[in-house]
Coordinates of C-alpha atoms in Angstrom, one line a residue:
M1 CA -2.0 -24.1 -21.7
V2 CA -3.2 -21.9 -18.8
K3 CA -1.3 -18.6 -18.6
K4 CA 0.3 -18.1 -15.1
L5 CA -1.0 -15.1 -13.3
E6 CA 1.6 -12.4 -12.7
P7 CA 1.8 -10.7 -9.3
I8 CA 0.4 -7.2 -9.1
I9 CA 2.8 -6.4 -6.1
E10 CA 6.2 -8.1 -5.8
F11 CA 9.2 -7.5 -3.5
K12 CA 12.4 -9.4 -4.1
N13 CA 15.2 -9.2 -1.4
F14 CA 14.0 -5.7 -0.7
T15 CA 15.7 -3.6 2.0
F16 CA 14.9 0.0 2.9
K17 CA 16.7 2.4 5.3
Y18 CA 15.4 6.0 5.9
R19 CA 18.2 8.5 5.5
S20 CA 17.9 9.7 9.1
Q21 CA 18.3 6.1 10.5
V22 CA 21.3 3.9 11.1
E23 CA 19.5 0.5 10.7
P24 CA 17.1 -0.5 7.9
T25 CA 13.3 -0.3 8.7
L26 CA 12.6 -3.2 6.2
T27 CA 15.1 -6.0 5.7
D28 CA 15.2 -8.7 3.0
I29 CA 11.4 -8.5 2.2
N30 CA 10.2 -11.2 -0.2
F31 CA 6.5 -10.8 -0.8
R32 CA 4.0 -11.3 -3.6
V33 CA 0.3 -10.3 -4.0
Y34 CA -1.7 -11.5 -6.9
P35 CA -4.6 -9.6 -8.7
G36 CA -7.9 -9.9 -6.7
E37 CA -6.3 -11.0 -3.5
K38 CA -7.2 -9.6 -0.1
V39 CA -4.2 -9.5 2.2
L40 CA -4.1 -8.3 5.9
I41 CA -0.7 -7.0 7.2
V42 CA -0.3 -7.1 11.0
G43 CA 2.6 -6.4 13.4
P44 CA 3.5 -4.3 16.5
S45 CA 4.1 -0.6 16.3
G46 CA 7.4 0.2 14.7
S47 CA 7.6 -3.2 12.9
G48 CA 7.7 -1.7 9.4
K49 CA 4.1 -2.1 8.4
S50 CA 3.5 1.5 7.4
T51 CA 6.9 1.7 5.6
L52 CA 5.8 -1.3 3.5
A53 CA 2.6 0.5 2.7
H54 CA 4.5 3.7 1.8
C55 CA 6.6 1.6 -0.7
I56 CA 3.4 0.3 -2.3
N57 CA 1.7 3.8 -2.7
G58 CA 4.9 5.7 -3.7
L59 CA 5.5 7.8 -0.5
V60 CA 8.7 5.8 -0.4
P61 CA 10.9 6.8 -2.3
F62 CA 9.2 10.0 -3.6
S63 CA 8.3 11.7 -0.3
Y64 CA 10.3 9.7 2.3
K65 CA 13.9 9.4 1.0
G66 CA 16.1 6.5 1.8
D67 CA 18.4 3.8 0.6
I68 CA 16.9 0.8 -1.3
T69 CA 18.5 -2.5 -2.1
G70 CA 16.8 -5.3 -3.9
E71 CA 13.9 -4.7 -6.2
Y72 CA 10.1 -4.3 -6.2
R73 CA 7.4 -4.0 -8.8
I74 CA 3.9 -2.6 -8.8
G75 CA 1.7 -3.8 -11.7
G76 CA 4.9 -5.3 -13.2
K77 CA 6.7 -1.9 -13.3
D78 CA 9.4 -0.2 -11.3
P79 CA 7.8 2.5 -9.1
K80 CA 10.7 4.8 -10.0
D81 CA 9.6 4.8 -13.6
L82 CA 6.0 5.3 -12.7
G83 CA 6.5 8.3 -10.4
I84 CA 4.1 9.1 -7.6
F85 CA 1.4 10.3 -10.1
G86 CA 1.6 7.1 -12.1
L87 CA 1.4 5.1 -8.9
S88 CA -1.7 7.1 -7.7
K89 CA -3.5 5.8 -10.8
M90 CA -2.9 2.2 -9.7
V91 CA -3.0 2.4 -5.9
G92 CA -5.7 4.2 -3.9
T93 CA -4.9 4.8 -0.3
V94 CA -7.4 5.4 2.6
L95 CA -5.5 6.8 5.6
Q96 CA -6.2 6.2 9.3
D97 CA -6.8 10.0 9.6
T98 CA -9.4 10.6 6.9
D99 CA -9.5 14.4 7.7
G100 CA -6.0 14.6 6.1
Q101 CA -7.4 13.5 2.8
F102 CA -10.3 15.9 2.3
I103 CA -9.9 18.7 -0.3
G104 CA -13.4 19.7 -1.5
L105 CA -15.9 21.8 0.3
T106 CA -18.7 19.2 -0.2
V107 CA -18.6 15.4 -0.4
A108 CA -19.4 15.6 -4.1
E109 CA -16.5 18.0 -4.8
D110 CA -14.1 15.8 -2.8
I111 CA -15.0 12.7 -4.7
A112 CA -14.8 14.5 -8.0
F113 CA -11.4 16.0 -7.4
V114 CA -9.4 13.5 -9.4
L115 CA -11.8 13.7 -12.3
E116 CA -11.5 17.4 -12.4
N117 CA -7.7 17.0 -12.7
D118 CA -8.3 14.7 -15.6
N119 CA -10.6 17.2 -17.4
V120 CA -13.6 14.7 -17.4
V121 CA -16.7 16.4 -18.9
Q122 CA -19.2 17.5 -16.2
D123 CA -22.1 15.2 -17.2
E124 CA -19.9 12.1 -17.0
M125 CA -18.3 13.4 -13.8
K126 CA -21.6 13.8 -12.1
K127 CA -22.7 10.3 -13.2
R128 CA -19.5 8.7 -12.0
V129 CA -19.7 10.5 -8.6
Q130 CA -23.3 9.4 -8.2
D131 CA -22.4 5.8 -9.1
V132 CA -19.5 5.5 -6.7
A133 CA -21.5 7.3 -3.9
L134 CA -24.3 4.7 -4.3
M135 CA -21.8 1.9 -4.0
V136 CA -20.5 3.1 -0.7
D137 CA -23.9 4.3 0.5
I138 CA -23.2 8.1 0.8
D139 CA -25.4 9.3 -2.1
R140 CA -27.6 11.3 0.4
L141 CA -24.6 13.1 1.7
L142 CA -23.2 14.6 -1.5
E143 CA -24.0 18.2 -0.6
N144 CA -22.7 17.9 3.0
S145 CA -19.3 19.2 4.1
P146 CA -16.9 16.3 4.8
R147 CA -16.1 17.9 8.2
E148 CA -19.7 17.4 9.3
L149 CA -19.7 13.7 8.9
S150 CA -19.2 10.9 11.4
G151 CA -16.0 8.8 11.4
G152 CA -17.6 6.0 9.4
Q153 CA -19.1 8.4 6.9
K154 CA -15.7 10.2 6.4
Q155 CA -14.1 6.8 5.7
R156 CA -16.7 6.0 3.0
V157 CA -16.0 9.4 1.4
S158 CA -12.3 8.6 1.3
M159 CA -13.1 5.2 -0.2
A160 CA -15.2 6.8 -2.9
G161 CA -12.5 9.3 -3.6
V162 CA -9.9 6.6 -4.4
M163 CA -12.4 4.2 -6.1
I164 CA -13.6 6.7 -8.7
D165 CA -10.3 6.6 -10.5
D166 CA -10.6 2.8 -11.1
V167 CA -7.4 1.9 -9.3
D168 CA -6.2 -1.7 -9.3
I169 CA -5.1 -1.7 -5.7
L170 CA -6.9 -0.4 -2.6
L171 CA -4.6 0.2 0.4
F172 CA -6.2 0.7 3.9
D173 CA -4.0 2.0 6.7
E174 CA -5.8 1.1 10.0
P175 CA -9.3 1.6 8.7
L176 CA -10.9 0.6 12.0
A177 CA -8.8 2.8 14.4
N178 CA -11.4 5.5 15.0
L179 CA -14.6 3.5 14.5
D180 CA -17.0 2.0 16.9
P181 CA -17.4 -1.8 16.6
A182 CA -20.6 -1.9 14.6
T183 CA -19.4 0.8 12.2
G184 CA -16.1 -1.1 11.9
K185 CA -18.1 -4.2 11.0
K186 CA -19.9 -2.3 8.3
A187 CA -16.5 -1.0 7.0
I188 CA -15.1 -4.5 6.8
D189 CA -18.3 -5.6 5.0
L190 CA -18.0 -2.7 2.5
I191 CA -14.3 -3.4 1.8
D192 CA -15.1 -7.1 1.2
R193 CA -18.0 -6.2 -1.2
I194 CA -15.9 -3.7 -3.1
T195 CA -13.0 -6.2 -3.4
K196 CA -15.4 -8.7 -5.0
E197 CA -17.5 -6.4 -7.1
K198 CA -14.7 -4.3 -8.5
N199 CA -12.2 -7.2 -8.6
V200 CA -9.5 -5.1 -7.0
T201 CA -6.6 -6.1 -5.0
T202 CA -6.9 -5.1 -1.3
I203 CA -4.2 -4.6 1.3
M204 CA -5.2 -3.8 4.9
I205 CA -3.0 -2.8 7.7
E206 CA -4.8 -3.1 11.0
H207 CA -4.3 -3.9 14.8
R208 CA -7.9 -5.2 15.3
L209 CA -7.3 -8.6 13.8
E210 CA -10.5 -10.2 15.1
D211 CA -12.6 -7.5 13.7
V212 CA -11.0 -7.7 10.2
L213 CA -11.6 -11.5 10.2
Y214 CA -15.3 -10.8 10.3
R215 CA -15.0 -11.4 6.6
D216 CA -12.6 -13.7 4.8
V217 CA -9.0 -12.6 3.9
D218 CA -6.8 -14.7 1.6
R219 CA -3.6 -14.3 3.6
I220 CA -2.2 -12.6 6.7
V221 CA 1.3 -11.3 6.6
V222 CA 3.0 -10.8 10.0
I223 CA 5.8 -8.3 10.2
G224 CA 8.2 -8.0 13.1
D225 CA 11.4 -5.9 13.4
G226 CA 11.3 -5.1 9.7
K227 CA 11.1 -8.7 8.5
I228 CA 8.3 -11.0 7.3
I229 CA 7.7 -13.4 10.1
S230 CA 4.8 -15.3 8.6
D231 CA 2.8 -15.2 5.3
T232 CA 0.0 -17.8 5.5
T233 CA -3.7 -18.3 5.6
P234 CA -5.8 -17.2 8.6
D235 CA -6.7 -20.8 9.6
Q236 CA -3.0 -21.8 9.6
L237 CA -1.9 -18.6 11.5
L238 CA -4.5 -19.0 14.2
S239 CA -3.4 -22.6 14.8
E240 CA 0.2 -21.4 15.6
D241 CA 1.7 -19.2 18.3
I242 CA 3.2 -16.5 16.1
L243 CA 0.7 -13.8 16.9
E244 CA 1.3 -14.2 20.7
S245 CA 5.1 -14.2 20.2
Q246 CA 4.9 -11.0 18.2
G247 CA 2.7 -9.2 20.7
I248 CA -0.4 -9.2 18.5
R249 CA -3.8 -9.9 20.1
E250 CA -5.4 -13.1 19.0
P251 CA -9.2 -13.4 18.6
L252 CA -10.6 -13.8 22.1
Y253 CA -12.2 -17.1 21.4
I254 CA -8.8 -18.5 20.3
T255 CA -7.2 -17.3 23.6
A256 CA -10.1 -18.9 25.6
L257 CA -9.6 -22.2 23.9
K258 CA -5.9 -22.1 24.5
H259 CA -6.4 -21.2 28.2
A260 CA -8.6 -24.3 28.4
G261 CA -5.7 -26.4 27.1
C262 CA -6.9 -26.9 23.6
E263 CA -4.4 -27.2 20.7
I264 CA -6.0 -25.4 17.7
D265 CA -5.9 -27.4 14.5
S266 CA -6.1 -25.5 11.2
E267 CA -8.5 -28.2 9.9
S268 CA -11.1 -26.9 12.3
K269 CA -11.2 -23.7 10.3
P270 CA -10.7 -21.2 13.2
Q271 CA -10.9 -18.0 11.1
H272 CA -14.6 -17.5 12.1
I273 CA -16.1 -18.5 15.4
Q274 CA -19.6 -18.9 13.7
S275 CA -18.3 -21.7 11.4
M276 CA -15.4 -23.1 13.3
N277 CA -15.6 -26.9 14.1
L278 CA -15.7 -26.8 17.9
T279 CA -16.5 -30.5 18.4
P280 CA -12.8 -31.4 19.2
Y281 CA -12.6 -28.7 21.9
R282 CA -16.0 -28.5 23.6
E283 CA -15.5 -31.0 26.4
R284 CA -12.1 -29.5 27.4
L285 CA -13.6 -26.0 27.3
V286 CA -16.6 -26.9 29.5
N287 CA -14.4 -28.7 32.0
W288 CA -12.2 -25.7 32.3
Y289 CA -15.2 -23.4 32.8
R290 CA -16.4 -25.7 35.6
T291 CA -13.3 -24.8 37.6
K292 CA -14.6 -21.2 37.8
E293 CA -14.4 -19.0 40.9
I294 CA -15.5 -15.5 40.0
L295 CA -14.3 -12.9 42.5
N296 CA -15.9 -9.4 42.5
K297 CA -13.9 -6.3 43.3
N298 CA -14.7 -4.7 46.6
L299 CA -15.9 -1.2 45.9
S300 CA -16.5 1.6 48.3
D301 CA -20.2 2.5 49.0
E302 CA -19.3 6.2 48.7
K303 CA -20.6 7.9 45.5
L304 CA -17.8 10.1 44.2
L305 CA -19.6 11.4 41.2
E306 CA -23.3 11.7 40.5
I307 CA -24.9 12.7 37.2
Q308 CA -28.5 13.6 37.8
D309 CA -31.0 14.0 34.9
L310 CA -28.3 15.8 32.7
S311 CA -29.4 17.3 29.4
F312 CA -27.5 19.3 26.8
S313 CA -27.8 20.6 23.3
Y314 CA -25.6 22.7 21.0
K315 CA -28.7 23.8 19.0
I316 CA -32.3 24.3 20.1
D317 CA -34.4 21.2 19.4
K318 CA -31.4 19.0 18.7
P319 CA -30.5 17.4 22.0
I320 CA -27.0 15.8 22.3
L321 CA -27.7 14.4 25.8
E322 CA -31.1 13.7 27.4
E323 CA -31.7 12.9 31.0
I324 CA -28.4 11.1 31.7
D325 CA -28.5 9.6 35.2
F326 CA -25.8 7.5 36.8
S327 CA -23.2 7.5 39.6
V328 CA -19.6 6.5 40.0
Q329 CA -18.3 4.8 43.2
R330 CA -15.0 5.9 44.7
G331 CA -12.3 3.6 43.4
E332 CA -14.3 2.3 40.5
I333 CA -13.2 1.9 36.9
L334 CA -16.2 2.9 34.8
A335 CA -16.4 2.6 31.0
V336 CA -18.7 4.9 29.0
A337 CA -19.4 3.2 25.7
G338 CA -21.5 3.9 22.6
K339 CA -21.4 4.6 18.9
N340 CA -19.6 7.5 17.4
G341 CA -21.6 10.7 18.0
A342 CA -23.5 9.2 21.0
G343 CA -22.5 12.1 23.3
K344 CA -19.7 10.4 25.3
S345 CA -17.1 13.2 24.8
T346 CA -19.7 15.9 25.4
L347 CA -20.5 14.2 28.7
A348 CA -16.8 14.5 29.7
S349 CA -16.8 18.2 28.7
L350 CA -19.8 18.9 30.9
I351 CA -18.1 17.1 33.9
C352 CA -14.9 19.2 33.4
G353 CA -16.8 22.5 33.0
F354 CA -16.0 23.2 29.3
L355 CA -19.7 23.1 28.6
Q356 CA -22.7 24.0 30.8
P357 CA -25.7 21.7 31.0
D358 CA -29.2 22.8 29.9
S359 CA -30.7 21.0 32.9
G360 CA -29.7 18.5 35.6
R361 CA -26.8 18.5 38.1
I362 CA -23.3 17.1 38.5
L363 CA -22.4 16.3 42.1
L364 CA -18.8 15.6 43.3
K365 CA -18.7 14.0 46.8
G366 CA -22.4 15.1 47.2
T367 CA -21.8 18.8 46.3
D368 CA -23.1 20.5 43.1
I369 CA -20.0 21.5 41.1
A370 CA -21.9 24.1 38.9
P371 CA -20.3 27.1 40.8
L372 CA -16.8 25.7 40.2
S373 CA -14.6 27.1 37.4
I374 CA -12.7 24.9 35.0
K375 CA -9.5 25.5 37.0
E376 CA -11.2 24.6 40.3
R377 CA -12.7 21.4 38.8
G378 CA -9.3 20.6 37.3
E379 CA -7.9 20.3 40.9
Q380 CA -10.3 17.4 41.5
I381 CA -11.0 16.0 38.1
G382 CA -8.3 15.2 35.5
L383 CA -9.0 14.9 31.8
V384 CA -6.7 13.1 29.4
M385 CA -7.6 13.5 25.7
Q386 CA -7.3 10.8 23.1
N387 CA -4.4 12.5 21.3
P388 CA -1.6 13.6 23.7
N389 CA -0.2 16.1 21.1
Q390 CA -3.4 18.1 21.6
M391 CA -2.7 18.6 25.3
I392 CA 1.1 19.1 25.5
S393 CA 2.2 22.7 25.5
K394 CA 5.7 22.7 26.8
P395 CA 8.8 21.3 25.0
M396 CA 10.3 19.6 28.1
I397 CA 8.8 16.8 30.2
Y398 CA 9.4 18.4 33.6
D399 CA 7.9 21.7 32.5
E400 CA 4.8 20.1 31.1
V401 CA 4.1 18.1 34.3
A402 CA 4.9 21.2 36.5
L403 CA 2.7 23.6 34.6
G404 CA -0.5 23.0 36.4
L405 CA 1.1 23.5 39.8
Q406 CA 3.0 26.6 38.7
V407 CA -0.1 28.4 37.4
R408 CA -1.7 27.7 40.8
G409 CA 1.2 29.4 42.6
V410 CA 2.6 26.4 44.4
P411 CA 6.1 27.0 45.8
E412 CA 8.9 25.8 43.5
E413 CA 10.4 23.4 46.0
E414 CA 7.0 21.7 46.4
V415 CA 6.5 21.7 42.6
K416 CA 9.8 19.9 42.1
Q417 CA 9.0 17.3 44.8
R418 CA 5.5 16.6 43.5
V419 CA 6.6 16.5 39.8
Y420 CA 9.4 14.0 40.7
D421 CA 7.1 11.8 42.8
T422 CA 4.5 11.8 39.9
L423 CA 7.1 11.0 37.3
K424 CA 8.2 8.0 39.4
I425 CA 4.6 6.8 39.6
C426 CA 4.3 7.1 35.8
G427 CA 7.7 5.4 35.0
L428 CA 9.0 8.7 33.5
Y429 CA 11.5 9.8 36.2
P430 CA 14.6 8.7 34.1
Y431 CA 13.3 11.0 31.3
R432 CA 12.6 14.0 33.5
N433 CA 15.0 16.2 31.6
W434 CA 14.1 14.9 28.2
P435 CA 12.3 16.9 25.5
V436 CA 8.7 15.6 24.9
S437 CA 9.5 15.2 21.2
A438 CA 11.9 12.4 22.0
L439 CA 9.1 10.2 23.4
S440 CA 7.0 7.5 21.8
F441 CA 3.2 8.0 21.5
G442 CA 2.6 5.8 24.6
Q443 CA 5.2 7.7 26.7
K444 CA 3.6 11.0 25.6
K445 CA 0.3 9.6 26.8
R446 CA 1.9 9.0 30.2
V447 CA 3.1 12.6 30.3
T448 CA -0.4 13.8 29.9
I449 CA -1.6 11.5 32.6
A450 CA 1.3 12.7 34.9
A451 CA 0.3 16.3 34.2
A452 CA -3.2 15.4 35.5
L453 CA -2.0 13.2 38.4
V454 CA 0.4 15.9 39.8
L455 CA -2.7 17.9 40.9
K456 CA -3.8 14.9 43.0
P457 CA -7.3 14.5 41.4
E458 CA -9.8 12.2 42.8
L459 CA -11.3 11.4 39.4
L460 CA -9.4 10.8 36.1
I461 CA -11.4 10.8 32.8
L462 CA -9.6 9.2 29.9
D463 CA -11.0 9.7 26.3
E464 CA -10.2 6.6 24.1
P465 CA -7.0 5.8 26.1
T466 CA -5.9 3.0 23.7
A467 CA -7.1 4.2 20.2
G468 CA -4.7 3.1 17.5
Q469 CA -2.3 1.3 19.9
D470 CA -0.9 -2.2 19.2
F471 CA -1.5 -4.9 21.8
R472 CA 1.8 -4.3 23.7
H473 CA 1.3 -0.5 24.0
Y474 CA -2.4 -1.1 24.8
T475 CA -1.5 -3.4 27.7
E476 CA 1.3 -1.1 28.9
I477 CA -1.0 1.9 29.1
M478 CA -4.0 0.0 30.7
E479 CA -1.9 -1.9 33.2
F480 CA -0.4 1.5 34.3
I481 CA -4.0 2.9 34.6
K482 CA -5.1 -0.1 36.6
D483 CA -2.1 0.3 38.9
I484 CA -2.8 4.0 39.7
N485 CA -6.5 3.0 40.4
E486 CA -5.5 0.2 42.8
Q487 CA -2.4 1.7 44.4
Y488 CA -3.6 5.3 44.7
G489 CA -7.3 4.9 44.9
I490 CA -8.0 7.2 41.9
T491 CA -11.4 6.7 40.3
I492 CA -11.3 6.2 36.5
I493 CA -13.8 7.0 33.8
M494 CA -12.8 5.6 30.4
I495 CA -14.7 6.8 27.3
T496 CA -14.2 4.0 24.8
H497 CA -15.7 1.8 22.1
D498 CA -13.0 -0.8 22.6
M499 CA -14.8 -4.0 23.7
H500 CA -11.6 -5.7 24.9
L501 CA -10.8 -2.8 27.1
M502 CA -14.3 -2.8 28.6
L503 CA -14.1 -6.5 29.3
E504 CA -10.6 -6.6 30.7
Y505 CA -10.4 -3.4 32.8
A506 CA -13.9 -1.9 33.6
D507 CA -15.9 -2.8 36.7
R508 CA -19.0 -1.4 35.1
T509 CA -20.2 0.0 31.8
V510 CA -22.6 2.9 31.1
V511 CA -23.9 2.6 27.5
M512 CA -25.1 5.6 25.5
A513 CA -27.0 5.7 22.1
D514 CA -28.4 8.8 20.4
G515 CA -27.8 10.9 23.5
K516 CA -29.7 8.6 25.9
M517 CA -28.4 6.2 28.5
I518 CA -29.6 2.7 27.5
A519 CA -27.7 0.5 30.0
D520 CA -25.7 0.5 33.2
D521 CA -24.4 -3.0 33.9
T522 CA -21.3 -5.2 34.0
P523 CA -19.2 -5.3 30.8
A524 CA -19.9 -9.0 30.4
N525 CA -23.7 -8.4 30.6
V526 CA -23.5 -5.5 28.1
L527 CA -21.5 -7.4 25.5
T528 CA -23.6 -10.5 25.7
N529 CA -26.8 -8.5 25.1
E530 CA -27.8 -8.4 21.5
E531 CA -30.3 -5.6 21.8
I532 CA -28.0 -3.3 23.7
A533 CA -25.1 -4.1 21.4
S534 CA -27.2 -3.3 18.3
Q535 CA -28.6 -0.1 19.7
A536 CA -25.2 1.3 20.7
Y537 CA -23.2 0.1 17.7
L538 CA -21.2 -2.3 19.9
K539 CA -20.5 -5.8 18.9
K540 CA -21.2 -9.0 20.9
T541 CA -18.0 -10.5 22.1
S542 CA -16.9 -13.7 20.3
L543 CA -16.6 -15.2 23.8
Y544 CA -20.5 -15.1 23.8
D545 CA -20.6 -17.1 20.5
L546 CA -18.1 -19.6 21.9
A547 CA -20.1 -20.1 25.0
V548 CA -23.4 -20.5 23.1
R549 CA -22.0 -22.9 20.5
C550 CA -20.5 -25.0 23.3
Q551 CA -23.9 -25.1 25.1
I552 CA -22.7 -23.2 28.2
D553 CA -25.9 -22.0 30.0
Q554 CA -24.7 -18.6 31.3
P555 CA -22.6 -16.9 28.6
A556 CA -22.1 -13.7 30.7
D557 CA -20.6 -15.8 33.5
F558 CA -18.4 -17.5 31.0
V559 CA -17.1 -14.1 29.8
D560 CA -16.5 -13.0 33.4
F561 CA -14.6 -16.2 34.1
F562 CA -12.4 -15.8 31.0
I563 CA -11.6 -12.2 31.9
Q564 CA -10.5 -13.0 35.4
Y565 CA -8.6 -16.1 34.4
D566 CA -6.8 -14.2 31.6
R567 CA -6.0 -11.3 34.0
N568 CA -4.6 -13.7 36.6
M569 CA -2.4 -15.3 33.9
R570 CA -1.0 -11.9 32.9
E571 CA -0.4 -11.0 36.5
K572 CA 1.6 -14.2 37.0
E573 CA 3.6 -13.4 33.8
K574 CA 4.3 -9.9 35.0
V575 CA 5.6 -11.2 38.4
K576 CA 7.8 -13.8 36.7
C577 CA 9.3 -11.1 34.4
Q578 CA 10.0 -8.8 37.5
E579 CA 11.7 -11.7 39.4
S580 CA 13.9 -12.6 36.4

């Protein structure tokens, strides 16, 4: 008789309510994970995904207090009996913000931390650190400080730190949030390899569904409003409309097939575009594409910003940027893309005056801005950083937006009028007397944009405007940015490694790799070019693979057509919602 496998994680009629809240965050959760499974958990922000993760790794109930009904087991035991230390021996967690996990001064020290606590002898400790570092390909970085590493390398150090203790469960909280597409691809590869080689159970929480599905997962659990909406295989889920109904972005090739009127069948194995059976859909897709009419945005001939042969280095003989040369038309939305550490944010700092170039010039409306101070540049060029919490300095919304005008000595009556006008543009006028702390992340992002817009800049630079956002908040932020571009003529530069954002919203993409500019082209051309994608750590869009596999001659035109069609569909939906 074959012994039935016991679940390693099990929730039965489980409900959890934080003490500070009126309603439960998780309601009636019934959920099992078996040893060796790889499970992806998806859902919109605030759906309860992170709380479920906190229950698995012990932060609930030991750090985050609340009321629990029902029961749950980790490794067959009640977490209350194990304690947070006991759970840490079973569950290794890799956080979205890896900086928050580092303890050691060097990579080796950081990995060895748990072994030191267990009084492991030094020779064995060194061998185990070396072995796990080899597994995650950081053996050459053991003497480096974790703070010196790239986002992808930091993540590998965090993975090594939890793997060295031989945990049974690996829990990844948004492992791709801060990684460029190619590094994200490597991370998914590594997670897949470790799951198989170490025979561990892997739980991933991630917004970037299509990127995770680069490698197989056993199940996808969809959470919405604190409840499990679906728990099924990727092939089954992609043949249903659950993702769309929950505001979760489907893989782009699935959306394209649905736009063409195809009904996805789980039998066609839609989890991977490379192996999906496209025979039932090809004719309908090609006929849909033949209806194409690609309209190009009319841009001004005026060059608003010109970057001329710009070079910069923090250290002699270690250039960060070399001879960067491009221009931005008035009214354009330009994406600056490239791998982590390519020099994108450094370029923004040079434009804003935080850094001075070693050589080259920056022209605004044909005039060299080298003599202008940071304050003077700020009146024409607005910068919005990735994390709004790093920019906000006032407790109240009105005061934050008014600050830039007040330090410039603008009369108070004019300040009030301009702040109110700007808050209306940004959809924040009803909250004008609210504290910033009462806002969501997306609303805080709008406050930082409002603080830049109130100065009436001609150019707005946005650093990773949608990092870590679910699809609904991503769309909300980007549609707002698109509106201020179209209605108020503000030119936008977006620093991003989000391919979807580039395709959907940018008129043009400048691509950087290793401090050099390697492309200046349409987003569709960039993301259908294997050589550029490889050099810049981008990833070819799955729309390209769909076009090639369906024998469409011009994949870049197909991508352009899809983007315009998809945008038109969303515009119609927005109008319909406004009318109703």
